[in-house]
Amino acid sequence: MNLRLTIDGHRVGATLNDSATARDFATLLPLTLNLSDFHETEKIADLPRRLSTSGAPDAAEAKPGDLAYYAPWGNLALYYRGSGSSDASLIILGHMNGDTERLAIATKVTIEAAS
């Protein structure tokens, strides 16, 4: 599924993978979320509800541009730098196309399905 993210007024395309968790995330769209910085590698935001992790893919190291779900906290993570490690609780949902460094100073994101 193709997405359109508006990060502090700037548009960026993204693509969700075909995992069950990513499909569950898509049912929440459109979303506007306030972002907080975490470890100077990612922006995180609370979701309106927890996502299903049934059949989730294996853990992977997050890379710049990844959209991920951190199951223990139930939040969305948008990576602008690599995480440097893999965590079994981190589920990659998809990937942003384009400038991810803008996320470093972002405070708000709107995520919607792109036609």
mmCIF file with all atom_site columns, C-alpha atoms in Angstrom:
data_model
loop_
_atom_site.group_PDB
_atom_site.id
_atom_site.type_symbol
_atom_site.label_atom_id
_atom_site.label_alt_id
_atom_site.label_comp_id
_atom_site.label_asym_id
_atom_site.label_entity_id
_atom_site.label_seq_id
_atom_site.pdbx_PDB_ins_code
_atom_site.Cartn_x
_atom_site.Cartn_y
_atom_site.Cartn_z
_atom_site.occupancy
_atom_site.B_iso_or_equiv
_atom_site.pdbx_formal_charge
_atom_site.auth_seq_id
_atom_site.auth_comp_id
_atom_site.auth_asym_id
_atom_site.auth_atom_id
_atom_site.pdbx_PDB_model_num
ATOM 1   C CA . MET A 1 1   ? 0.000  0.000   0.000  1.00 0.00 ? 1   MET A CA 1
ATOM 2   C CA . ASN A 1 2   ? 1.287  3.454   -0.899 1.00 0.00 ? 2   ASN A CA 1
ATOM 3   C CA . LEU A 1 3   ? 1.155  6.199   1.708  1.00 0.00 ? 3   LEU A CA 1
ATOM 4   C CA . ARG A 1 4   ? 1.545  9.951   1.776  1.00 0.00 ? 4   ARG A CA 1
ATOM 5   C CA . LEU A 1 5   ? 3.190  11.439  4.861  1.00 0.00 ? 5   LEU A CA 1
ATOM 6   C CA . THR A 1 6   ? 3.041  15.146  5.551  1.00 0.00 ? 6   THR A CA 1
ATOM 7   C CA . ILE A 1 7   ? 5.889  15.973  7.906  1.00 0.00 ? 7   ILE A CA 1
ATOM 8   C CA . ASP A 1 8   ? 5.596  19.517  9.258  1.00 0.00 ? 8   ASP A CA 1
ATOM 9   C CA . GLY A 1 9   ? 4.002  20.580  5.967  1.00 0.00 ? 9   GLY A CA 1
ATOM 10  C CA . HIS A 1 10  ? 6.347  18.672  3.620  1.00 0.00 ? 10  HIS A CA 1
ATOM 11  C CA . ARG A 1 11  ? 5.084  15.620  1.711  1.00 0.00 ? 11  ARG A CA 1
ATOM 12  C CA . VAL A 1 12  ? 6.954  12.324  1.530  1.00 0.00 ? 12  VAL A CA 1
ATOM 13  C CA . GLY A 1 13  ? 5.832  9.079   -0.095 1.00 0.00 ? 13  GLY A CA 1
ATOM 14  C CA . ALA A 1 14  ? 6.020  5.728   1.683  1.00 0.00 ? 14  ALA A CA 1
ATOM 15  C CA . THR A 1 15  ? 5.101  2.111   1.069  1.00 0.00 ? 15  THR A CA 1
ATOM 16  C CA . LEU A 1 16  ? 3.749  -0.362  3.608  1.00 0.00 ? 16  LEU A CA 1
ATOM 17  C CA . ASN A 1 17  ? 4.883  -3.966  3.421  1.00 0.00 ? 17  ASN A CA 1
ATOM 18  C CA . ASP A 1 18  ? 2.354  -6.807  3.226  1.00 0.00 ? 18  ASP A CA 1
ATOM 19  C CA . SER A 1 19  ? 2.595  -7.995  6.843  1.00 0.00 ? 19  SER A CA 1
ATOM 20  C CA . ALA A 1 20  ? -0.530 -8.462  8.957  1.00 0.00 ? 20  ALA A CA 1
ATOM 21  C CA . THR A 1 21  ? 0.713  -5.742  11.315 1.00 0.00 ? 21  THR A CA 1
ATOM 22  C CA . ALA A 1 22  ? 1.132  -3.261  8.442  1.00 0.00 ? 22  ALA A CA 1
ATOM 23  C CA . ARG A 1 23  ? -2.361 -4.098  7.169  1.00 0.00 ? 23  ARG A CA 1
ATOM 24  C CA . ASP A 1 24  ? -3.751 -3.491  10.672 1.00 0.00 ? 24  ASP A CA 1
ATOM 25  C CA . PHE A 1 25  ? -1.914 -0.144  10.785 1.00 0.00 ? 25  PHE A CA 1
ATOM 26  C CA . ALA A 1 26  ? -3.544 0.814   7.462  1.00 0.00 ? 26  ALA A CA 1
ATOM 27  C CA . THR A 1 27  ? -6.998 0.463   9.049  1.00 0.00 ? 27  THR A CA 1
ATOM 28  C CA . LEU A 1 28  ? -6.134 3.413   11.333 1.00 0.00 ? 28  LEU A CA 1
ATOM 29  C CA . LEU A 1 29  ? -5.528 5.825   8.451  1.00 0.00 ? 29  LEU A CA 1
ATOM 30  C CA . PRO A 1 30  ? -5.722 8.749   8.100  1.00 0.00 ? 30  PRO A CA 1
ATOM 31  C CA . LEU A 1 31  ? -3.789 9.724   11.231 1.00 0.00 ? 31  LEU A CA 1
ATOM 32  C CA . THR A 1 32  ? -2.277 12.952  12.497 1.00 0.00 ? 32  THR A CA 1
ATOM 33  C CA . LEU A 1 33  ? 0.275  12.321  15.229 1.00 0.00 ? 33  LEU A CA 1
ATOM 34  C CA . ASN A 1 34  ? 2.487  14.442  17.465 1.00 0.00 ? 34  ASN A CA 1
ATOM 35  C CA . LEU A 1 35  ? 6.109  13.297  17.340 1.00 0.00 ? 35  LEU A CA 1
ATOM 36  C CA . SER A 1 36  ? 8.708  13.003  20.096 1.00 0.00 ? 36  SER A CA 1
ATOM 37  C CA . ASP A 1 37  ? 12.382 12.341  19.564 1.00 0.00 ? 37  ASP A CA 1
ATOM 38  C CA . PHE A 1 38  ? 13.846 9.083   20.822 1.00 0.00 ? 38  PHE A CA 1
ATOM 39  C CA . HIS A 1 39  ? 17.631 8.514   21.057 1.00 0.00 ? 39  HIS A CA 1
ATOM 40  C CA . GLU A 1 40  ? 18.294 10.976  18.213 1.00 0.00 ? 40  GLU A CA 1
ATOM 41  C CA . THR A 1 41  ? 17.522 8.175   15.734 1.00 0.00 ? 41  THR A CA 1
ATOM 42  C CA . GLU A 1 42  ? 13.747 8.094   15.485 1.00 0.00 ? 42  GLU A CA 1
ATOM 43  C CA . LYS A 1 43  ? 10.541 9.989   16.069 1.00 0.00 ? 43  LYS A CA 1
ATOM 44  C CA . ILE A 1 44  ? 7.879  8.154   18.011 1.00 0.00 ? 44  ILE A CA 1
ATOM 45  C CA . ALA A 1 45  ? 4.138  8.666   18.394 1.00 0.00 ? 45  ALA A CA 1
ATOM 46  C CA . ASP A 1 46  ? 1.355  6.985   20.297 1.00 0.00 ? 46  ASP A CA 1
ATOM 47  C CA . LEU A 1 47  ? -1.226 5.189   18.178 1.00 0.00 ? 47  LEU A CA 1
ATOM 48  C CA . PRO A 1 48  ? -4.962 5.202   18.991 1.00 0.00 ? 48  PRO A CA 1
ATOM 49  C CA . ARG A 1 49  ? -4.806 1.459   19.736 1.00 0.00 ? 49  ARG A CA 1
ATOM 50  C CA . ARG A 1 50  ? -2.359 -1.437  19.754 1.00 0.00 ? 50  ARG A CA 1
ATOM 51  C CA . LEU A 1 51  ? -1.749 -3.269  16.494 1.00 0.00 ? 51  LEU A CA 1
ATOM 52  C CA . SER A 1 52  ? -2.016 -6.999  15.930 1.00 0.00 ? 52  SER A CA 1
ATOM 53  C CA . THR A 1 53  ? 1.386  -8.692  15.982 1.00 0.00 ? 53  THR A CA 1
ATOM 54  C CA . SER A 1 54  ? 0.111  -12.103 14.913 1.00 0.00 ? 54  SER A CA 1
ATOM 55  C CA . GLY A 1 55  ? 2.355  -13.470 12.157 1.00 0.00 ? 55  GLY A CA 1
ATOM 56  C CA . ALA A 1 56  ? 4.728  -10.495 12.466 1.00 0.00 ? 56  ALA A CA 1
ATOM 57  C CA . PRO A 1 57  ? 7.983  -10.732 10.487 1.00 0.00 ? 57  PRO A CA 1
ATOM 58  C CA . ASP A 1 58  ? 11.272 -11.515 12.232 1.00 0.00 ? 58  ASP A CA 1
ATOM 59  C CA . ALA A 1 59  ? 13.180 -8.729  13.938 1.00 0.00 ? 59  ALA A CA 1
ATOM 60  C CA . ALA A 1 60  ? 15.245 -6.497  11.696 1.00 0.00 ? 60  ALA A CA 1
ATOM 61  C CA . GLU A 1 61  ? 17.592 -3.599  12.229 1.00 0.00 ? 61  GLU A CA 1
ATOM 62  C CA . ALA A 1 62  ? 15.749 -0.360  11.495 1.00 0.00 ? 62  ALA A CA 1
ATOM 63  C CA . LYS A 1 63  ? 17.251 1.753   8.727  1.00 0.00 ? 63  LYS A CA 1
ATOM 64  C CA . PRO A 1 64  ? 16.743 5.432   7.920  1.00 0.00 ? 64  PRO A CA 1
ATOM 65  C CA . GLY A 1 65  ? 13.291 5.849   6.392  1.00 0.00 ? 65  GLY A CA 1
ATOM 66  C CA . ASP A 1 66  ? 11.739 2.797   8.074  1.00 0.00 ? 66  ASP A CA 1
ATOM 67  C CA . LEU A 1 67  ? 8.269  2.979   9.599  1.00 0.00 ? 67  LEU A CA 1
ATOM 68  C CA . ALA A 1 68  ? 8.045  0.546   12.492 1.00 0.00 ? 68  ALA A CA 1
ATOM 69  C CA . TYR A 1 69  ? 5.790  -0.568  15.320 1.00 0.00 ? 69  TYR A CA 1
ATOM 70  C CA . TYR A 1 70  ? 7.290  -1.087  18.774 1.00 0.00 ? 70  TYR A CA 1
ATOM 71  C CA . ALA A 1 71  ? 4.960  -3.669  20.297 1.00 0.00 ? 71  ALA A CA 1
ATOM 72  C CA . PRO A 1 72  ? 5.803  -3.274  24.021 1.00 0.00 ? 72  PRO A CA 1
ATOM 73  C CA . TRP A 1 73  ? 4.882  0.412   24.000 1.00 0.00 ? 73  TRP A CA 1
ATOM 74  C CA . GLY A 1 74  ? 2.295  0.244   21.205 1.00 0.00 ? 74  GLY A CA 1
ATOM 75  C CA . ASN A 1 75  ? 3.810  3.165   19.327 1.00 0.00 ? 75  ASN A CA 1
ATOM 76  C CA . LEU A 1 76  ? 4.852  4.094   15.815 1.00 0.00 ? 76  LEU A CA 1
ATOM 77  C CA . ALA A 1 77  ? 8.527  4.811   15.111 1.00 0.00 ? 77  ALA A CA 1
ATOM 78  C CA . LEU A 1 78  ? 9.770  6.785   12.105 1.00 0.00 ? 78  LEU A CA 1
ATOM 79  C CA . TYR A 1 79  ? 13.536 6.366   11.685 1.00 0.00 ? 79  TYR A CA 1
ATOM 80  C CA . TYR A 1 80  ? 15.724 9.178   10.394 1.00 0.00 ? 80  TYR A CA 1
ATOM 81  C CA . ARG A 1 81  ? 18.942 7.371   11.401 1.00 0.00 ? 81  ARG A CA 1
ATOM 82  C CA . GLY A 1 82  ? 19.735 3.662   11.725 1.00 0.00 ? 82  GLY A CA 1
ATOM 83  C CA . SER A 1 83  ? 18.990 1.956   15.022 1.00 0.00 ? 83  SER A CA 1
ATOM 84  C CA . GLY A 1 84  ? 22.233 -0.028  15.164 1.00 0.00 ? 84  GLY A CA 1
ATOM 85  C CA . SER A 1 85  ? 20.542 -3.130  16.568 1.00 0.00 ? 85  SER A CA 1
ATOM 86  C CA . SER A 1 86  ? 17.629 -5.452  15.962 1.00 0.00 ? 86  SER A CA 1
ATOM 87  C CA . ASP A 1 87  ? 14.892 -5.948  18.531 1.00 0.00 ? 87  ASP A CA 1
ATOM 88  C CA . ALA A 1 88  ? 12.349 -8.769  18.402 1.00 0.00 ? 88  ALA A CA 1
ATOM 89  C CA . SER A 1 89  ? 9.690  -6.288  19.554 1.00 0.00 ? 89  SER A CA 1
ATOM 90  C CA . LEU A 1 90  ? 10.296 -3.907  16.614 1.00 0.00 ? 90  LEU A CA 1
ATOM 91  C CA . ILE A 1 91  ? 8.149  -4.714  13.597 1.00 0.00 ? 91  ILE A CA 1
ATOM 92  C CA . ILE A 1 92  ? 9.031  -2.961  10.337 1.00 0.00 ? 92  ILE A CA 1
ATOM 93  C CA . LEU A 1 93  ? 5.824  -1.760  8.643  1.00 0.00 ? 93  LEU A CA 1
ATOM 94  C CA . GLY A 1 94  ? 7.262  -0.096  5.563  1.00 0.00 ? 94  GLY A CA 1
ATOM 95  C CA . HIS A 1 95  ? 9.649  2.512   4.249  1.00 0.00 ? 95  HIS A CA 1
ATOM 96  C CA . MET A 1 96  ? 9.571  6.213   3.394  1.00 0.00 ? 96  MET A CA 1
ATOM 97  C CA . ASN A 1 97  ? 10.874 7.431   0.039  1.00 0.00 ? 97  ASN A CA 1
ATOM 98  C CA . GLY A 1 98  ? 12.929 10.589  0.033  1.00 0.00 ? 98  GLY A CA 1
ATOM 99  C CA . ASP A 1 99  ? 14.313 12.986  2.626  1.00 0.00 ? 99  ASP A CA 1
ATOM 100 C CA . THR A 1 100 ? 14.242 11.344  6.052  1.00 0.00 ? 100 THR A CA 1
ATOM 101 C CA . GLU A 1 101 ? 16.575 13.879  7.707  1.00 0.00 ? 101 GLU A CA 1
ATOM 102 C CA . ARG A 1 102 ? 13.608 16.273  7.895  1.00 0.00 ? 102 ARG A CA 1
ATOM 103 C CA . LEU A 1 103 ? 12.256 13.975  10.598 1.00 0.00 ? 103 LEU A CA 1
ATOM 104 C CA . ALA A 1 104 ? 15.082 15.053  12.928 1.00 0.00 ? 104 ALA A CA 1
ATOM 105 C CA . ILE A 1 105 ? 13.289 18.371  13.562 1.00 0.00 ? 105 ILE A CA 1
ATOM 106 C CA . ALA A 1 106 ? 9.694  17.264  12.915 1.00 0.00 ? 106 ALA A CA 1
ATOM 107 C CA . THR A 1 107 ? 6.970  17.692  15.526 1.00 0.00 ? 107 THR A CA 1
ATOM 108 C CA . LYS A 1 108 ? 3.898  16.424  13.657 1.00 0.00 ? 108 LYS A CA 1
ATOM 109 C CA . VAL A 1 109 ? 3.054  13.939  10.899 1.00 0.00 ? 109 VAL A CA 1
ATOM 110 C CA . THR A 1 110 ? -0.096 13.170  8.966  1.00 0.00 ? 110 THR A CA 1
ATOM 111 C CA . ILE A 1 111 ? -0.233 9.717   7.373  1.00 0.00 ? 111 ILE A CA 1
ATOM 112 C CA . GLU A 1 112 ? -2.821 8.831   4.758  1.00 0.00 ? 112 GLU A CA 1
ATOM 113 C CA . ALA A 1 113 ? -3.344 6.330   1.972  1.00 0.00 ? 113 ALA A CA 1
ATOM 114 C CA . ALA A 1 114 ? -2.132 7.579   -1.411 1.00 0.00 ? 114 ALA A CA 1
ATOM 115 C CA . SER A 1 115 ? -4.238 6.873   -4.466 1.00 0.00 ? 115 SER A CA 1
#
